[in-house]
Coordinates of N, CA, C and O in Angstrom, one line a residue:
M1 N 0.9 -0.8 0.3 CA 0.7 0.3 -0.1 C 0.8 1.2 0.1 O 2.5 1.1 0.2
S2 N 0.3 2.2 -0.2 CA 1.1 3.2 -0.7 C 1.9 3.9 1.0 O 0.3 4.2 2.0
E3 N 2.2 4.7 1.2 CA 2.5 5.0 2.9 C 2.3 6.6 2.6 O 2.7 7.4 1.6
K4 N 1.0 7.3 3.7 CA 0.5 8.3 3.5 C 1.8 9.4 3.9 O 2.6 9.3 5.2
K5 N 1.6 10.9 4.0 CA 3.0 11.4 4.2 C 1.7 11.7 6.1 O 0.7 12.8 5.9
N6 N 2.4 11.2 7.0 CA 1.2 11.9 8.2 C 2.2 12.5 8.3 O 2.2 11.2 10.5
K7 N 2.9 12.8 8.9 CA 3.8 13.7 9.8 C 2.9 14.6 10.3 O 2.8 15.2 10.3
K8 N 3.4 13.8 12.2 CA 2.9 15.3 13.1 C 4.7 16.0 13.6 O 5.5 15.3 13.4
G9 N 4.2 17.4 12.8 CA 5.0 18.7 13.1 C 6.1 18.4 12.1 O 6.0 17.6 11.1
F10 N 7.2 18.7 12.1 CA 8.2 18.8 10.8 C 9.5 19.4 11.4 O 9.4 19.2 12.9
D11 N 10.7 19.0 11.0 CA 11.9 19.6 10.9 C 12.6 20.1 10.9 O 13.0 20.5 9.6
P12 N 12.3 21.3 11.4 CA 12.7 23.0 11.5 C 14.7 22.6 10.1 O 15.0 23.2 10.2
R13 N 15.3 21.6 10.5 CA 17.3 21.2 10.3 C 17.0 21.2 8.3 O 17.9 21.1 8.1
N14 N 15.9 20.3 7.5 CA 15.7 19.7 6.6 C 15.0 20.7 6.3 O 14.3 19.9 5.7
L15 N 15.3 22.1 6.1 CA 14.3 22.7 4.7 C 15.1 23.2 3.6 O 16.3 23.8 3.5
K16 N 14.0 23.7 2.7 CA 14.9 24.0 1.2 C 14.7 25.9 1.8 O 14.4 26.3 2.5
P17 N 15.5 26.9 1.1 CA 15.8 28.3 1.2 C 14.4 28.5 1.9 O 13.9 29.3 2.2
E18 N 12.9 28.4 1.2 CA 11.6 29.4 1.0 C 11.3 28.8 2.0 O 10.5 29.4 2.5
E19 N 11.1 27.8 2.4 CA 10.5 26.8 3.1 C 11.9 27.0 4.7 O 10.7 27.5 5.6
M20 N 12.6 27.7 5.0 CA 13.3 29.0 6.0 C 12.8 29.5 6.6 O 12.5 30.2 7.4
L21 N 12.0 30.3 5.3 CA 11.2 31.8 5.2 C 10.4 31.9 6.0 O 10.1 32.9 6.5
K22 N 10.0 31.1 5.3 CA 8.2 30.7 6.5 C 8.4 30.3 7.0 O 7.2 30.8 8.3
F23 N 9.5 29.5 8.3 CA 9.3 29.2 9.5 C 9.9 30.2 9.8 O 9.3 30.6 11.1
E24 N 11.3 31.2 9.2 CA 11.2 31.8 10.0 C 10.3 33.0 10.5 O 9.9 33.9 11.9
I25 N 9.5 33.1 9.9 CA 8.3 34.0 9.6 C 7.9 34.0 10.4 O 6.7 34.4 11.4
A26 N 7.0 32.9 10.8 CA 5.7 32.2 11.6 C 6.8 32.2 13.1 O 5.7 32.4 14.4
A27 N 8.5 32.0 13.3 CA 9.0 32.1 14.8 C 8.3 33.8 15.1 O 8.5 33.9 16.3
E28 N 8.6 34.0 13.8 CA 8.8 35.7 14.3 C 7.5 36.2 14.9 O 6.5 37.1 15.4
L29 N 6.5 35.8 14.2 CA 4.4 35.5 15.0 C 4.4 35.1 16.1 O 3.1 35.2 17.2
G30 N 5.1 33.8 16.3 CA 4.8 33.2 17.5 C 4.7 32.3 18.0 O 3.8 31.5 18.5
L31 N 4.5 31.2 15.5 CA 4.0 29.8 15.8 C 4.5 28.8 16.2 O 4.4 28.0 14.6
G32 N 6.2 29.6 15.8 CA 6.9 28.3 16.0 C 6.9 26.9 16.1 O 7.2 25.9 15.8
D33 N 7.0 27.2 17.9 CA 5.6 26.5 17.9 C 5.0 25.1 17.5 O 5.6 23.9 18.5
K34 N 4.1 25.8 17.6 CA 2.9 25.4 16.7 C 2.9 24.3 16.2 O 2.0 23.4 15.1
V35 N 4.1 25.7 15.2 CA 4.1 24.6 13.6 C 4.7 24.2 13.4 O 4.1 22.4 13.5
M36 N 6.0 23.2 14.8 CA 7.0 22.0 14.7 C 5.9 21.2 15.9 O 6.2 20.0 16.2
E37 N 4.4 21.4 16.0 CA 4.5 20.6 17.0 C 2.8 19.4 16.1 O 2.7 18.6 16.1
G38 N 3.3 20.6 15.1 CA 0.9 20.0 14.8 C 1.1 20.1 12.9 O 1.1 20.0 12.6
G39 N 3.1 21.0 13.0 CA 2.8 21.2 11.2 C 2.4 22.3 11.1 O 2.0 22.8 11.1
W40 N 2.0 22.7 9.8 CA 2.3 24.1 8.4 C -0.1 23.6 9.2 O -0.6 24.8 8.9
R41 N -0.1 22.3 8.7 CA -2.0 21.7 8.7 C -2.1 22.8 10.1 O -3.7 22.5 10.5
S42 N -1.8 22.7 11.2 CA -2.4 23.2 12.6 C -2.7 24.9 12.8 O -3.5 25.3 13.4
L43 N -2.8 25.9 11.6 CA -2.6 26.5 11.5 C -3.9 27.0 11.4 O -4.9 26.6 10.2
T44 N -4.4 28.0 11.4 CA -5.5 29.3 11.7 C -5.1 29.6 9.2 O -4.2 29.9 9.2
A45 N -6.3 29.2 8.9 CA -6.7 30.6 8.5 C -6.1 31.5 7.9 O -5.1 32.7 7.4
K46 N -6.3 32.5 9.4 CA -6.0 33.6 9.0 C -3.8 33.9 9.1 O -3.9 34.0 9.6
E47 N -3.0 32.7 10.4 CA -2.5 32.6 10.4 C -1.5 32.5 9.8 O -0.4 32.8 9.0
S48 N -2.4 31.7 8.6 CA -1.5 31.0 7.2 C -1.3 32.1 6.3 O -0.1 32.3 5.4
G49 N -1.9 32.6 6.2 CA -2.7 34.0 5.3 C -1.4 35.3 5.8 O -0.7 36.0 4.6
R50 N -1.6 35.4 7.1 CA -0.4 35.9 8.0 C 0.8 36.0 7.2 O 1.4 36.8 6.9
I51 N 1.1 35.1 7.6 CA 2.5 34.3 7.1 C 2.3 34.4 5.7 O 4.2 35.6 5.6
G52 N 1.7 34.3 5.0 CA 1.7 34.4 3.4 C 2.4 35.2 2.9 O 2.9 36.1 2.5
G53 N 1.3 36.8 3.7 CA 1.1 38.1 3.3 C 3.0 39.0 2.9 O 3.4 39.9 2.8
L54 N 3.1 38.5 4.9 CA 4.4 38.3 5.5 C 5.9 38.2 4.1 O 6.9 38.8 3.7
I55 N 5.3 37.0 3.8 CA 6.4 36.6 2.8 C 6.4 36.9 1.3 O 7.8 37.7 0.5
T56 N 5.4 37.7 0.9 CA 5.4 38.2 -0.6 C 6.0 39.7 -0.3 O 6.4 39.8 -0.5
K57 N 5.9 40.9 1.7 CA 6.6 41.6 1.2 C 7.7 42.0 1.5 O 8.7 42.1 1.1
R58 N 8.3 39.7 2.3 CA 10.1 40.6 2.3 C 10.5 39.4 0.8 O 11.5 40.6 0.7
K59 N 10.2 39.3 0.6 CA 10.5 38.6 -1.2 C 10.4 40.2 -1.4 O 11.2 39.9 -3.1
K60 N 9.4 40.9 -1.6 CA 9.1 42.2 -2.8 C 10.9 43.3 -1.7 O 11.5 43.7 -2.9
E61 N 11.0 43.5 -0.6 CA 12.1 44.3 -0.3 C 13.6 43.4 -0.5 O 14.6 44.6 -1.5
M62 N 13.1 41.7 -0.5 CA 15.2 41.5 -1.3 C 14.6 41.7 -2.6 O 16.2 42.2 -3.0
K63 N 14.3 41.4 -3.1 CA 13.7 41.6 -5.1 C 14.6 43.4 -5.2 O 15.5 43.3 -5.6
K64 N 13.4 45.2 -3.9 CA 14.1 45.5 -4.9 C 15.6 45.4 -4.1 O 16.2 47.0 -4.5
E65 N 16.0 45.5 -3.2 CA 18.0 45.9 -2.4 C 18.2 45.3 -3.9 O 19.7 45.9 -3.7
A66 N 18.0 43.8 -4.3 CA 18.8 43.4 -5.5 C 19.2 44.7 -7.1 O 20.6 44.4 -7.2
L67 N 18.0 44.6 -6.6 CA 17.9 45.5 -8.0 C 18.6 47.3 -7.0 O 19.6 47.2 -8.7
S68 N 18.7 47.5 -6.1 CA 19.2 48.7 -5.9 C 20.7 48.0 -5.5 O 22.0 49.2 -6.4
S69 N 20.9 47.0 -5.7 CA 22.7 47.3 -5.5 C 23.0 46.6 -7.0 O 24.4 46.7 -7.6
L70 N 22.3 46.4 -8.3 CA 22.7 46.0 -8.8 C 23.0 47.5 -9.9 O 23.7 48.1 -10.5
S71 N 22.1 48.1 -9.9 CA 21.8 49.9 -10.3 C 23.3 50.5 -9.1 O 23.4 51.3 -10.5
G72 N 23.2 50.2 -7.9 CA 24.8 50.6 -8.1 C 26.2 50.0 -8.5 O 27.1 51.2 -7.2
N73 N 26.2 49.4 -8.9 CA 27.6 48.3 -10.3 C 28.1 49.0 -11.1 O 27.2 49.2 -12.3
N74 N 28.7 49.7 -10.8 CA 29.6 50.5 -12.3 C 30.3 50.2 -13.4 O 31.2 50.7 -13.5
D75 N 30.1 49.0 -12.7 CA 31.7 47.7 -14.0 C 30.9 47.5 -15.2 O 31.3 46.7 -15.9
C76 N 30.2 47.8 -15.8 CA 29.2 47.7 -17.4 C 30.4 48.8 -17.6 O 30.8 49.8 -17.7
K77 N 30.7 48.0 -19.4 CA 31.0 49.4 -20.4 C 30.6 50.1 -20.4 O 29.4 50.1 -20.0
N78 N 31.1 50.9 -20.5 CA 30.9 52.9 -20.6 C 30.3 53.2 -19.9 O 29.5 54.0 -20.2
G79 N 29.6 52.4 -18.5 CA 29.8 53.6 -17.5 C 28.3 53.2 -17.7 O 27.7 53.8 -16.3
E80 N 27.5 52.1 -18.4 CA 25.9 51.4 -18.2 C 26.0 51.0 -17.2 O 26.2 50.0 -17.1
N81 N 24.5 51.1 -16.8 CA 24.0 50.6 -15.8 C 23.7 49.0 -16.5 O 23.0 48.9 -17.2
L82 N 22.5 48.6 -15.2 CA 22.0 47.0 -16.1 C 21.2 47.1 -15.9 O 20.2 46.1 -16.6
L83 N 19.6 48.3 -15.4 CA 19.6 47.9 -15.7 C 18.7 49.3 -16.7 O 18.8 50.3 -17.0

């Protein structure tokens, strides 16, 4: 028979970078213990939505920082910016 993914909780040591960001935000909101005990499904829709909103906000900030660091780089030919 096929084995279902029936994990209670999860292991924060084996996370992909995107999952690390998600767990980091959950921990900042005080939800880290809840996620570790019951997994992501233990969160309410409101809690999950809050995490998703903050992930989006943080990704936009990271993208903006990356673009601003690229535009400040003047190593291009003829002094042209990358953007």
